[in-house]
Coordinates of C-alpha atoms and ligand atoms in Angstrom, one line a residue:
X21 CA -28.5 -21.9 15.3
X22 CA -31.1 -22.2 12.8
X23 CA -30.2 -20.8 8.9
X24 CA -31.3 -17.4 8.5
X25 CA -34.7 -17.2 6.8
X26 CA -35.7 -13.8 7.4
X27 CA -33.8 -10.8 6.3
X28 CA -33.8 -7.2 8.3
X29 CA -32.6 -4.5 5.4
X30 CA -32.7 -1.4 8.4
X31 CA -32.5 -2.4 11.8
X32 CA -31.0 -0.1 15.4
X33 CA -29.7 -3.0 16.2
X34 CA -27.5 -1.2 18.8
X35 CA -30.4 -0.2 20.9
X36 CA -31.4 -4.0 20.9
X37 CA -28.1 -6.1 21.1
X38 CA -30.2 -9.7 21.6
X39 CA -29.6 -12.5 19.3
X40 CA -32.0 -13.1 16.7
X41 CA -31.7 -16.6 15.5
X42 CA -32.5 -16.9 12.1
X43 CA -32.2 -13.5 11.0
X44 CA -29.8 -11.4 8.9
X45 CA -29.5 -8.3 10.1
X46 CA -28.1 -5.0 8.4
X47 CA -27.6 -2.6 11.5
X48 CA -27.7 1.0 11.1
X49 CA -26.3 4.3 13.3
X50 CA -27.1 7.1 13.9
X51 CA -24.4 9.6 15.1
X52 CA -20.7 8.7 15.9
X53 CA -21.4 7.1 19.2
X54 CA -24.2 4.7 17.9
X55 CA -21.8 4.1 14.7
X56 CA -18.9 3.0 17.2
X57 CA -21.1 0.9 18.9
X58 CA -22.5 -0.8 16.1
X59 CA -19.0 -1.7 14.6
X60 CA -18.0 -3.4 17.8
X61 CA -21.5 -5.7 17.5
X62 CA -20.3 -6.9 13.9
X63 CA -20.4 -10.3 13.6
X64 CA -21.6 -13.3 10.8
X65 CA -25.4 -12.2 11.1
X66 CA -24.9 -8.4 11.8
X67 CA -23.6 -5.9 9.2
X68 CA -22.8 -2.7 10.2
X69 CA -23.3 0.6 9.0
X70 CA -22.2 3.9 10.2
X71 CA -23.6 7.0 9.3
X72 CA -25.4 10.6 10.8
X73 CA -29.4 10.5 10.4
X74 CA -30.9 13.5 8.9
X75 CA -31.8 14.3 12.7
X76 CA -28.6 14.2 13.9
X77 CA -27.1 16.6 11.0
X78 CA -27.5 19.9 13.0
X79 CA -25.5 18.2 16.0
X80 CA -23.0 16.1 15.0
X81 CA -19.5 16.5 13.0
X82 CA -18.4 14.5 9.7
X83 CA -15.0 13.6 11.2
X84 CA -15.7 11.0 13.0
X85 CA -18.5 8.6 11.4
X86 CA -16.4 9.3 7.9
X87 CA -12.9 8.1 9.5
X88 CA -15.3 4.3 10.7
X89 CA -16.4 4.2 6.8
X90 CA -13.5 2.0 5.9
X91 CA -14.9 -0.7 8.3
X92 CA -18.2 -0.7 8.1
X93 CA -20.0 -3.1 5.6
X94 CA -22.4 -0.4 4.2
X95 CA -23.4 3.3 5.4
X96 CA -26.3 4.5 6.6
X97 CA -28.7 5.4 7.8
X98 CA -28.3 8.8 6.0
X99 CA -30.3 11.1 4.2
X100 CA -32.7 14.1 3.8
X101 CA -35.5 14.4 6.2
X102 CA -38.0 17.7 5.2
X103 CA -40.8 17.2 8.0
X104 CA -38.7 16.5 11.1
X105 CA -34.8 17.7 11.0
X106 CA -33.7 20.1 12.8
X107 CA -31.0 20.8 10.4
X108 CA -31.6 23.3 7.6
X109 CA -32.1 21.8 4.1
X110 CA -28.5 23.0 2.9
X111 CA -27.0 21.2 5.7
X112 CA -28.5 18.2 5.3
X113 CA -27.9 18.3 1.6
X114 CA -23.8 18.7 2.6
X115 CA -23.6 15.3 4.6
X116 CA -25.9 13.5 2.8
X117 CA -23.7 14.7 -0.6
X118 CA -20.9 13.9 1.7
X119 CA -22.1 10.0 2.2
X120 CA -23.3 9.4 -1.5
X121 CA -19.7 10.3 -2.6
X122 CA -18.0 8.0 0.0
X123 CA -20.1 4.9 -1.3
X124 CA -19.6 6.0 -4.9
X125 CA -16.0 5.6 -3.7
X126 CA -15.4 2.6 -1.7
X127 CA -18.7 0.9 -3.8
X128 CA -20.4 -0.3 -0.5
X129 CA -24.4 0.3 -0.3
X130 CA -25.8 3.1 1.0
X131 CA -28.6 3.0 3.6
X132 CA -31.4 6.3 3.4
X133 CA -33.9 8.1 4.7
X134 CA -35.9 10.1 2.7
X135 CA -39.0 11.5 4.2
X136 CA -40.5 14.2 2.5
X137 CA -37.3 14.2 0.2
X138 CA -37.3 10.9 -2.4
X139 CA -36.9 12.6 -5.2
X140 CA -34.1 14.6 -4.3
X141 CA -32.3 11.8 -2.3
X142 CA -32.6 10.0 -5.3
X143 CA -30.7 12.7 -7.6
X144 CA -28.0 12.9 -5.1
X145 CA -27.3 9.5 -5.4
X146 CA -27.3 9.2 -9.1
X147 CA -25.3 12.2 -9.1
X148 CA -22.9 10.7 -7.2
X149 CA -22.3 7.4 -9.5
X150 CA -23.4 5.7 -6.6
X151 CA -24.6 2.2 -7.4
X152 CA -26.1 0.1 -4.7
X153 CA -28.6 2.0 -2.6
X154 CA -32.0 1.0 -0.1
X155 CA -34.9 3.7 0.7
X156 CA -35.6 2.6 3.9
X157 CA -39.5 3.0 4.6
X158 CA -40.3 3.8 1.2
X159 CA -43.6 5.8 1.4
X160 CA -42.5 8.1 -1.6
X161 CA -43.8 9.5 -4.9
X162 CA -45.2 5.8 -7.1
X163 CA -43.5 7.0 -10.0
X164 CA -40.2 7.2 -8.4
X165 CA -40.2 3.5 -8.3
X166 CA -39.6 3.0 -11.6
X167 CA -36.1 5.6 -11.4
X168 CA -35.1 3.1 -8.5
X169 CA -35.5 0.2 -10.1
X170 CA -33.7 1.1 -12.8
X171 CA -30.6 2.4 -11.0
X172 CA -30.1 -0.7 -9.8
X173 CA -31.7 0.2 -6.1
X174 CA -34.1 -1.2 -3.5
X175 CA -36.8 0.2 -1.1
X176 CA -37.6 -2.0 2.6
X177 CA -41.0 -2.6 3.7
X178 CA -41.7 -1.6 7.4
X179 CA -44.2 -4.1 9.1
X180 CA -46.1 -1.0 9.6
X181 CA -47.5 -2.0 6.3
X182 CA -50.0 -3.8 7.8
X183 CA -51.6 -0.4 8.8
X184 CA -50.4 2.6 7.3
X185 CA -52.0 2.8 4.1
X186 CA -49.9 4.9 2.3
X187 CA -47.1 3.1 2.8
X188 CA -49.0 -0.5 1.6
X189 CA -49.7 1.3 -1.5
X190 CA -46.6 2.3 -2.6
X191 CA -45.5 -1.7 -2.0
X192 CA -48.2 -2.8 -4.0
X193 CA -46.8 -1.1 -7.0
X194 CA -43.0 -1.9 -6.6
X195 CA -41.7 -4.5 -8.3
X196 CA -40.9 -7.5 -6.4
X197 CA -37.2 -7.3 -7.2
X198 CA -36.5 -4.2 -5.4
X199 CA -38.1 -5.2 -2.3
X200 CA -36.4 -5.8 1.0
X201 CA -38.1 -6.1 4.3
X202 CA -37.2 -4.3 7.5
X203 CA -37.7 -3.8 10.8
X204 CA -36.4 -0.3 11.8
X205 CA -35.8 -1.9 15.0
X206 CA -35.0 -0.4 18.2
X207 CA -36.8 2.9 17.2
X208 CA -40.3 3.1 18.6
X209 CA -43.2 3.6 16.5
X210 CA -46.5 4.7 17.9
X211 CA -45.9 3.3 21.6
X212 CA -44.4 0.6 20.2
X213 CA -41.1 -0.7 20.3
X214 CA -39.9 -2.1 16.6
X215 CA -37.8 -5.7 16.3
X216 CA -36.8 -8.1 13.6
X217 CA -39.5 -10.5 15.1
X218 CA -41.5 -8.3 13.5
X219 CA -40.7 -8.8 10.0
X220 CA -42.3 -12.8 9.7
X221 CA -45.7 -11.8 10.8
X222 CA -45.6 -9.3 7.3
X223 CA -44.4 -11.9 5.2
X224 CA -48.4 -13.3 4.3
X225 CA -49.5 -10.3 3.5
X226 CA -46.8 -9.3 1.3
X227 CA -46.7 -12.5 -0.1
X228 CA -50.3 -11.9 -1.1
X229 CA -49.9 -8.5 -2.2
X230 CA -47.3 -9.3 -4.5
X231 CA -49.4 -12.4 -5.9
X232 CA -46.6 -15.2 -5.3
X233 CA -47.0 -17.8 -2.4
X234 CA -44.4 -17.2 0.8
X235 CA -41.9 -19.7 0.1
X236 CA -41.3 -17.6 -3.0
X237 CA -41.4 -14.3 -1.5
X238 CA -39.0 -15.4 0.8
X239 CA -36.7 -16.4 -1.7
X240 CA -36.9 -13.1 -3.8
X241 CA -36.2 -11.1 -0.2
X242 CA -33.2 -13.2 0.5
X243 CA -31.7 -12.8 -2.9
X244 CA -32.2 -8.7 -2.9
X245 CA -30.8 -8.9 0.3
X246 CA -27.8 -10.5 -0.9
X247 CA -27.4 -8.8 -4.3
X248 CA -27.9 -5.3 -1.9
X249 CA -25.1 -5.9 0.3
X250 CA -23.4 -8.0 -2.2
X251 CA -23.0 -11.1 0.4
Ligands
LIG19 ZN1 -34.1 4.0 11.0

């Protein structure tokens, strides 16, 4: 097995289950079943998060997911979703206040989606005291970046970067030490199926939007990575 050189931040990893040698892979749920699933996949090179996704809110009961928190290496993925759930806003607003407060609790990182909803994602989570947090996909408001930073979180970049403009620009003003690549693999994205093999082909153009050369940029990744999920 080779060492890891490539680090996955937000990654379905049950909906893939092959090995990827050389990656680190934090693997998020997204309902009870998924979250089960994911525990029992644990292993050196997979973290695993439970959690309810925004889309799953209207569907799916707290019991369960919150009873798997205790063994999970971070939660997530979580969150607010304003363009796509299905779930009214004050029930989304319930779990995700629900998941902020566990990982203010136990201190593990918390793992969000945000869509439409950054800025008030953000609030909840600094409302909550909660201290290590990623916004997965980070396409949000630039001057949001500078809150994150400074409360000690992270965003991931989605090798959809290489096309979806919005989202490059965003990257090109974070600060290189809140940024954390990703996959969001095992979810499809434009007729495409998303993997962690994904993440080395964005690693040039990252490298060069950020202005440092790759070997560096790798370096910076694997250290956020680490100081994210405190490895
Ligand atoms: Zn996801």
């Amino acid at each position: 097995m080779n060492p890891p050189r490539y680090y996955d931040a937000h990654c379905h990893y049950s909906n893939l289950k092959k090995h990827y040698d050389g990656f680190v892979i934090a693997a998020v749920s997204m309902d009870s079943s998924s979250s089960l699933e994911t525990l029992s996949l644990r292993s050196e090179s997979i973290l695993a998060g439970v959690g309810i996704h925004p889309w799953k809110v209207h569907e799916e009961k707290l019991e369960l997911v919150s009873s798997m928190v205790d063994k999970a290496d971070f939660i997530g993925e979580v969150g607010l979703d304003y363009r796509f759930a299905k779930a009214p806003k004050e029930l989304q607003s319930n779990y995700f206040n629900f998941f902020a407060q566990k990982a203010s609790e136990t201190g593990k990182l918390i793992n969000v989606h945000a869509l439409d909803a950054w800025r008030d994602a953000f609030n909840v989570l600094t409302r909550a005291g909660v201290k290590r947090a990623i916004f997965h996909w980070y396409s949000g408001p630039e001057d949001l970046l500078k809150d994150i930073q400074g409360a000690g979180y992270y965003i991931t970049v989605n090798p959809s970067i290489t096309f979806q403009q919005k989202h490059k620009r965003v990257v090109e003003k974070a600060p290189l030490d809140i940024i954390i690549t990703e996959s969001d693999g095992g979810y499809e994205y434009r007729g495409k199926l998303l993997e962690p093999t994904d993440i080395p082909a964005v690693i040039p153009l990252l490298a060069k939007l950020k202005g440092v050369n790759e070997d560096e940029l790798l370096r910076v990744i694997e250290s956020n990575f680490k100081k994210a999920y405190q490895l």
